[in-house]
JSON list of C-alpha atoms in Angstrom, two decimals:
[
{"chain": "D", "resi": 1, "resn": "UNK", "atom": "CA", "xyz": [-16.84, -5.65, -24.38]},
{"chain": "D", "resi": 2, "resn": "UNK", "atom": "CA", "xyz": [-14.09, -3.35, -24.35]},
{"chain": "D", "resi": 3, "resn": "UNK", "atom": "CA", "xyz": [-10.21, -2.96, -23.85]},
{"chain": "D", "resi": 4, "resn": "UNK", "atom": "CA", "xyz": [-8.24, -0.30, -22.62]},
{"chain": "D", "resi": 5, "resn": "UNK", "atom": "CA", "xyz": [-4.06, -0.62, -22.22]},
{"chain": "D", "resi": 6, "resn": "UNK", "atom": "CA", "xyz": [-1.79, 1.79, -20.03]},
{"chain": "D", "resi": 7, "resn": "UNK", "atom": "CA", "xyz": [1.44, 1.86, -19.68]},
{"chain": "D", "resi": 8, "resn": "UNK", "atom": "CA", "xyz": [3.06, 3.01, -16.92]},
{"chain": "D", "resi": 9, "resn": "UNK", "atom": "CA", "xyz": [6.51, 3.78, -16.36]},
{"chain": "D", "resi": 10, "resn": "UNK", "atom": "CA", "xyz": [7.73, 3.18, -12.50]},
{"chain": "D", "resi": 11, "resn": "UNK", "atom": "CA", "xyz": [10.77, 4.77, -11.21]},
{"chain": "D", "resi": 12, "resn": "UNK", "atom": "CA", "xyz": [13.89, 3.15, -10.05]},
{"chain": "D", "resi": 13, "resn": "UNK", "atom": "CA", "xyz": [13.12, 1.88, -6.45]},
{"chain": "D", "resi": 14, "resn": "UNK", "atom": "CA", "xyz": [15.73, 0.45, -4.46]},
{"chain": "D", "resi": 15, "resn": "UNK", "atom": "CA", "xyz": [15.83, -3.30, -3.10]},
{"chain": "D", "resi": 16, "resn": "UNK", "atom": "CA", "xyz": [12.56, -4.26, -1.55]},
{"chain": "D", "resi": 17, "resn": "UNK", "atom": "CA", "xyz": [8.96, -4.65, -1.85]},
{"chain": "D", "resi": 18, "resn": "UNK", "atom": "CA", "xyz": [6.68, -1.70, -2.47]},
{"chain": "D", "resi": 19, "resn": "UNK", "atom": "CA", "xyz": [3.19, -0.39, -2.61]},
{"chain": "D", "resi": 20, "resn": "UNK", "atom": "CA", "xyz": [2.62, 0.85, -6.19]},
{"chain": "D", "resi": 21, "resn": "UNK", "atom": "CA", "xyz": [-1.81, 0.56, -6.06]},
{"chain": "D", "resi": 22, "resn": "UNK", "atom": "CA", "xyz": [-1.68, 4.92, -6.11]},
{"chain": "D", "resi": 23, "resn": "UNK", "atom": "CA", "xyz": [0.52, 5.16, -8.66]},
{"chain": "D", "resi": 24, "resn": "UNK", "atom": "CA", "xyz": [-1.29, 2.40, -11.16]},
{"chain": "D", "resi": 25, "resn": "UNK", "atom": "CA", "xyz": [-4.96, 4.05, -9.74]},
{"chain": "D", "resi": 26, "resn": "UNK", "atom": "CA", "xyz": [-3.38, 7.59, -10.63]},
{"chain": "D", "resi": 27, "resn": "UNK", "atom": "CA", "xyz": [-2.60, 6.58, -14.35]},
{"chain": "D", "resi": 28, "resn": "UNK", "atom": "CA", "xyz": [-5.58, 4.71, -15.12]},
{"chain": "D", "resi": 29, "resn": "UNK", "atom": "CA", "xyz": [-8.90, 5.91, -13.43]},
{"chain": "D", "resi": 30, "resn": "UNK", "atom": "CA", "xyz": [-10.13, 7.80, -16.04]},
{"chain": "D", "resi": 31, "resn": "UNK", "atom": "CA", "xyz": [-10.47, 4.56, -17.99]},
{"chain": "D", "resi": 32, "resn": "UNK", "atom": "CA", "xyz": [-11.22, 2.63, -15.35]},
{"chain": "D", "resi": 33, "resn": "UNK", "atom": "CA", "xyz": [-14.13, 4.85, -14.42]},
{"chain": "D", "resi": 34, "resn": "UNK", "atom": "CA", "xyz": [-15.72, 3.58, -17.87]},
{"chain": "D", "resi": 35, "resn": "UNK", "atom": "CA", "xyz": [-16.11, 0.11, -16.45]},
{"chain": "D", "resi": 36, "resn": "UNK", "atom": "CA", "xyz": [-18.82, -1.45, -14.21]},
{"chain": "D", "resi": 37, "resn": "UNK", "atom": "CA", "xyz": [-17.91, -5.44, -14.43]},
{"chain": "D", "resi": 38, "resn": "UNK", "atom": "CA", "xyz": [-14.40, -6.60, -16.02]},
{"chain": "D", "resi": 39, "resn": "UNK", "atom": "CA", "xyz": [-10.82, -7.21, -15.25]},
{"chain": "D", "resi": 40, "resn": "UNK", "atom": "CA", "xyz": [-7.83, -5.67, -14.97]},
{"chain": "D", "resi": 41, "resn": "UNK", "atom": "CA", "xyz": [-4.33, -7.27, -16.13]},
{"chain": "D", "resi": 42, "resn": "UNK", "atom": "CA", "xyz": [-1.18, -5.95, -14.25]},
{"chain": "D", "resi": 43, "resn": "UNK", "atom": "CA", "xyz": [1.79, -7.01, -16.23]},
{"chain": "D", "resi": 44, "resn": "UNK", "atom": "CA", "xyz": [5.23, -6.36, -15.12]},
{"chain": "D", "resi": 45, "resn": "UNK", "atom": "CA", "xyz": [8.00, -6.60, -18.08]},
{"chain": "D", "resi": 46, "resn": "UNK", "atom": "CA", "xyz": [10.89, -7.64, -16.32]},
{"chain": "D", "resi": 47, "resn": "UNK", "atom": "CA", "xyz": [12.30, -10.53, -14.87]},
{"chain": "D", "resi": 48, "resn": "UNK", "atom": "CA", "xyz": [13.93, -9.85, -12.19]},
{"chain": "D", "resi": 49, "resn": "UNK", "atom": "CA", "xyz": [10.95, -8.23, -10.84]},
{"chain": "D", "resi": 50, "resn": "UNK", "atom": "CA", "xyz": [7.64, -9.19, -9.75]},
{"chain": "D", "resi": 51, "resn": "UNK", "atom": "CA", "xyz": [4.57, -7.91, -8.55]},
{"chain": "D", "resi": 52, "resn": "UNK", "atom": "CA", "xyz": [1.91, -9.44, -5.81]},
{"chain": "D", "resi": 53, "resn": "UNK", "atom": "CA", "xyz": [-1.25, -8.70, -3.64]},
{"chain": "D", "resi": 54, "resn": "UNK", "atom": "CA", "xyz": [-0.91, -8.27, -0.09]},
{"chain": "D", "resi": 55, "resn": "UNK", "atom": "CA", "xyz": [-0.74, -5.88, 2.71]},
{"chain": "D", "resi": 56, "resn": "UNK", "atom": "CA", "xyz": [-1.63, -2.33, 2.23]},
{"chain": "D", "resi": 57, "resn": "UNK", "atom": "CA", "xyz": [-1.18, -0.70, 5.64]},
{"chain": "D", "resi": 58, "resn": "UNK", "atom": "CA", "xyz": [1.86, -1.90, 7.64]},
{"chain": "D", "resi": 59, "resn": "UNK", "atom": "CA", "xyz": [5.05, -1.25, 5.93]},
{"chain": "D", "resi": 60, "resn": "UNK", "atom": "CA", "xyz": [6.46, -3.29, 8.50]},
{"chain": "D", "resi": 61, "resn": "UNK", "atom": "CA", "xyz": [4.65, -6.19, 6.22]},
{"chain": "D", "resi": 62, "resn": "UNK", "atom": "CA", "xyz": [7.05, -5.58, 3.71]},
{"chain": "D", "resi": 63, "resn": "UNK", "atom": "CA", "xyz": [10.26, -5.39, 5.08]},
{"chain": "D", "resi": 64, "resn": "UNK", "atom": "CA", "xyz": [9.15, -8.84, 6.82]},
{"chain": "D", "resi": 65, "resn": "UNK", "atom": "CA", "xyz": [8.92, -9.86, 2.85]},
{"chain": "D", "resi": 66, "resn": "UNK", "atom": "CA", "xyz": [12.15, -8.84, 2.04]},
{"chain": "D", "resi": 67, "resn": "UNK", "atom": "CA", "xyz": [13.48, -11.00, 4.97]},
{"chain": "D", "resi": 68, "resn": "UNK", "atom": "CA", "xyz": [11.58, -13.95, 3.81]},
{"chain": "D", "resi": 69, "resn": "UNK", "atom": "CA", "xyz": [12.95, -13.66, -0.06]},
{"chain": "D", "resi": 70, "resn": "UNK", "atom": "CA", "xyz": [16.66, -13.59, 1.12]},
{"chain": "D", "resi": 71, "resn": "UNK", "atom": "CA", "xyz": [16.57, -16.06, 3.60]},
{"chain": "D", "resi": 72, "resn": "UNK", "atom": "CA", "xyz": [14.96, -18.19, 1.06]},
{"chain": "D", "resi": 73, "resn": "UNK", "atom": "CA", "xyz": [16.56, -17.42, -2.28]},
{"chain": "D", "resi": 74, "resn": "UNK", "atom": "CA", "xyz": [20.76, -16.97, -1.18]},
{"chain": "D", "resi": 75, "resn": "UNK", "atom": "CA", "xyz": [22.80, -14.99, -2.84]},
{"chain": "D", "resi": 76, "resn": "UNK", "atom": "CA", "xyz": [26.57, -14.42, -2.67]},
{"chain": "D", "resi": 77, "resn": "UNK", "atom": "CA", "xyz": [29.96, -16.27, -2.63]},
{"chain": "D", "resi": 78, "resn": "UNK", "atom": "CA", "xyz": [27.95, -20.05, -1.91]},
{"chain": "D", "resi": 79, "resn": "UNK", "atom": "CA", "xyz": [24.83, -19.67, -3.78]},
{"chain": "D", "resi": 80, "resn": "UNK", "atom": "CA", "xyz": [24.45, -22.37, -6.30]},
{"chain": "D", "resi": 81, "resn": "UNK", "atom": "CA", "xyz": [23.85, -19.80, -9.00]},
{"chain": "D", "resi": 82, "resn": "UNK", "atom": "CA", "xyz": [25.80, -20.25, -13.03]},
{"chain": "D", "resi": 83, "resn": "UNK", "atom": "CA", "xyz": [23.93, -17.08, -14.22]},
{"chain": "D", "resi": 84, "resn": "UNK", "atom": "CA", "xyz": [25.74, -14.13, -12.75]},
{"chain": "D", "resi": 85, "resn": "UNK", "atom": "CA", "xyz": [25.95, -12.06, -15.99]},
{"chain": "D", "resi": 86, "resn": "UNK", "atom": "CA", "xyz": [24.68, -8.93, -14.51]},
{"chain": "D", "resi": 87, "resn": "UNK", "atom": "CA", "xyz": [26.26, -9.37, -11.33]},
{"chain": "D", "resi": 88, "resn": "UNK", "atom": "CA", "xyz": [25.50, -11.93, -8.34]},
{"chain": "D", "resi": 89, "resn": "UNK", "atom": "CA", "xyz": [22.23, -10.76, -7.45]},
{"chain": "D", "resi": 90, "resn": "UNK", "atom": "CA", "xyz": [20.88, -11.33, -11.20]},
{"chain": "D", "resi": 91, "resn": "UNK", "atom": "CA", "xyz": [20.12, -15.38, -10.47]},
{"chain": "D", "resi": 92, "resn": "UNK", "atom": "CA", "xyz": [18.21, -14.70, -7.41]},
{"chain": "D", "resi": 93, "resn": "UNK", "atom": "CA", "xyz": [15.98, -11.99, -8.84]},
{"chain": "D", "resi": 94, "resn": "UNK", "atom": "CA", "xyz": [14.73, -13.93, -11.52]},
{"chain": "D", "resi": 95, "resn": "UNK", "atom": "CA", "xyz": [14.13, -16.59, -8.89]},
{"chain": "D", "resi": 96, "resn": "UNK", "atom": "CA", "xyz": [12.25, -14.36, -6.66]},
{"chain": "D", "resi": 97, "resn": "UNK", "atom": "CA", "xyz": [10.47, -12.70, -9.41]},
{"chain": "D", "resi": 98, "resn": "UNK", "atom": "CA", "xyz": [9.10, -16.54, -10.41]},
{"chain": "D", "resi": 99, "resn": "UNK", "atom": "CA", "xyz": [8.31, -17.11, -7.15]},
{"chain": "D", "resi": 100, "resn": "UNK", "atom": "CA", "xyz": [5.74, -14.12, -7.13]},
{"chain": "D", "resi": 101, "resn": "UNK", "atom": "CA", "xyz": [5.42, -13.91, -10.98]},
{"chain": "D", "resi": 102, "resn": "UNK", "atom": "CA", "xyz": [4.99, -11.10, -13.46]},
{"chain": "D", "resi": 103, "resn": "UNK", "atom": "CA", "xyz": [1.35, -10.70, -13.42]},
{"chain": "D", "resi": 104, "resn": "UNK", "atom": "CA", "xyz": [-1.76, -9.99, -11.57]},
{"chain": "D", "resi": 105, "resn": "UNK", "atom": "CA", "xyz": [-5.47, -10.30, -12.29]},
{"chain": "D", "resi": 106, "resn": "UNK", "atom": "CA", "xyz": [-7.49, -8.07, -10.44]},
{"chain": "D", "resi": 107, "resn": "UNK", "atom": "CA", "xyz": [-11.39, -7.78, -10.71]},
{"chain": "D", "resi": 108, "resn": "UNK", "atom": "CA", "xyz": [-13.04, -4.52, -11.76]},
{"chain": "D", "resi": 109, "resn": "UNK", "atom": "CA", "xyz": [-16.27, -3.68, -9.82]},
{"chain": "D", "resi": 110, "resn": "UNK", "atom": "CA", "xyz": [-18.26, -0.10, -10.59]},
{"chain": "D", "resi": 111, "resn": "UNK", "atom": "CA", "xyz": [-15.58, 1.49, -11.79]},
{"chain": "D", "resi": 112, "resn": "UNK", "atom": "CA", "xyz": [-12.92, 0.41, -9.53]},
{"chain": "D", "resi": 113, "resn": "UNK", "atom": "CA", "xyz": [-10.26, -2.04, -8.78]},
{"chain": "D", "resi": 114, "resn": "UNK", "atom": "CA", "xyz": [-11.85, -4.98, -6.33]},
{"chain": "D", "resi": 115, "resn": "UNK", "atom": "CA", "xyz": [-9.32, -5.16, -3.67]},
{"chain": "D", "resi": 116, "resn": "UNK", "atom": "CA", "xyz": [-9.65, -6.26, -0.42]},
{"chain": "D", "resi": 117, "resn": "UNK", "atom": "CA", "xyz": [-9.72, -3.86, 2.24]},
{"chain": "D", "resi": 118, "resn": "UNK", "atom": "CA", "xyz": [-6.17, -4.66, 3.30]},
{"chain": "D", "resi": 119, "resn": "UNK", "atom": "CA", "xyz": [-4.76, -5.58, 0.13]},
{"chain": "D", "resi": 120, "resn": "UNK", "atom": "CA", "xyz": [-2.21, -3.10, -1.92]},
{"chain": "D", "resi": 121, "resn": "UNK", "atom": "CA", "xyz": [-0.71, -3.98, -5.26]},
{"chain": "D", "resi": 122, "resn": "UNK", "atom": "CA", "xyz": [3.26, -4.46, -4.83]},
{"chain": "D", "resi": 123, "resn": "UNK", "atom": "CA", "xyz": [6.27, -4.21, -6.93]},
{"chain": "D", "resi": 124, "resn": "UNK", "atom": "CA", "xyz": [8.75, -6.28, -5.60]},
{"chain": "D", "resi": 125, "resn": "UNK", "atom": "CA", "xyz": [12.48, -5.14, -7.11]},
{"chain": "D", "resi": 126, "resn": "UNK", "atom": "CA", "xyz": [15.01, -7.82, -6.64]},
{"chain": "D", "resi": 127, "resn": "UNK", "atom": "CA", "xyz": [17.92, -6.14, -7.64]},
{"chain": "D", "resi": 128, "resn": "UNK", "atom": "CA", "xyz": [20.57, -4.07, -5.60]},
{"chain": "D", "resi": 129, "resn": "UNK", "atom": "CA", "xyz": [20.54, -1.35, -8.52]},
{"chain": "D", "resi": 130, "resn": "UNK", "atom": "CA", "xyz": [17.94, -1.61, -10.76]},
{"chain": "D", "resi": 131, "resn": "UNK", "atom": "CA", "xyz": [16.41, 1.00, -13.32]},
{"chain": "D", "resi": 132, "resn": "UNK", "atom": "CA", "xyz": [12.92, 1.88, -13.86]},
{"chain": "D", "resi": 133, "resn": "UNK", "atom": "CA", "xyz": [10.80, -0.92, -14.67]},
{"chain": "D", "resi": 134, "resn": "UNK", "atom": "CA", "xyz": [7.73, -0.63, -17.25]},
{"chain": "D", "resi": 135, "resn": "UNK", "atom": "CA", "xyz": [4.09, -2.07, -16.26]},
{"chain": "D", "resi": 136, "resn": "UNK", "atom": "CA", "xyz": [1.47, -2.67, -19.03]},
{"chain": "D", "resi": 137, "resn": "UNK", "atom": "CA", "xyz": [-2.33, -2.54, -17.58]},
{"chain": "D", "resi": 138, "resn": "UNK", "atom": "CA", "xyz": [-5.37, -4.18, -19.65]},
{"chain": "D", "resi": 139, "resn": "UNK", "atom": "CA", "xyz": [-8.61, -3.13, -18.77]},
{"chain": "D", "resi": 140, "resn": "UNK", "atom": "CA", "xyz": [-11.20, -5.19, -20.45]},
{"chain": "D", "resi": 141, "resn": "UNK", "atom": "CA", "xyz": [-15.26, -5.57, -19.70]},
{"chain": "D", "resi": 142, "resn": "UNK", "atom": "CA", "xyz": [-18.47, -3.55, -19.56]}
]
């Protein structure tokens, strides 16, 4: 068995949900390469982010997302949120990011991430003006 651990450094991206499976594939393929059965550990190290698996074709699957997650999680003057300390959209990140969570496991097959045909890797960013955000990546197998 063996391990291999990336760490990838994403951009600032503004509000939303977006398709980040290039960017992770771009930074670790040449390890990835190396294994023909194992699994791959996306880790996100934030909480007020999150990352899922889902649609990798329609952006208009996305936006539909970020619909969903503020008609579900309210923000503003009469939200029920105590935590504001980074402003009022700090509570309702960190309950979006639960609601998705802060990791993925993703099999490896030949060399190569086992996705779906339709499915992407997202990074969902639930705040209005966040900074970059840091994603660790364990590859471990044969």
């Amino acid at each position: 068995m063996k391990f291999n651990q990336h760490e990838i450094r994403m951009p600032a991206l503004k509000r939303g949900c977006h398709l980040v499976t290039d960017k992770i594939l771009r930074e670790i393929s040449g390890s990835l390469s190396q294994y023909k059965v194992g699994l791959a550990n996306v880790f996100i190290q934030h909480t007020s982010a999150s990352l899922t698996i889902n649609e990798n074709a329609d952006p208009d699957v996305r936006k539909d997302m970020e619909t969903f997650l503020n008609l579900a999680v309210p923000e503003g003057s009469k939200a029920p949120w105590v935590h504001t300390d980074e402003g009022p959209d700090d509570m309702p990140a960190h309950v979006k990011s639960s609601m998705f969570g802060a990791s993925l496991t993703i099999p490896i097959s030949q060399g190569r991430l086992a996705l779906g045909t339709w499915q992407g890797i997202w990074l969902c960013e639930h705040r209005d003006h966040a900074s970059g955000r840091n994603i660790i990546v364990t590859l471990q197998g044969e």
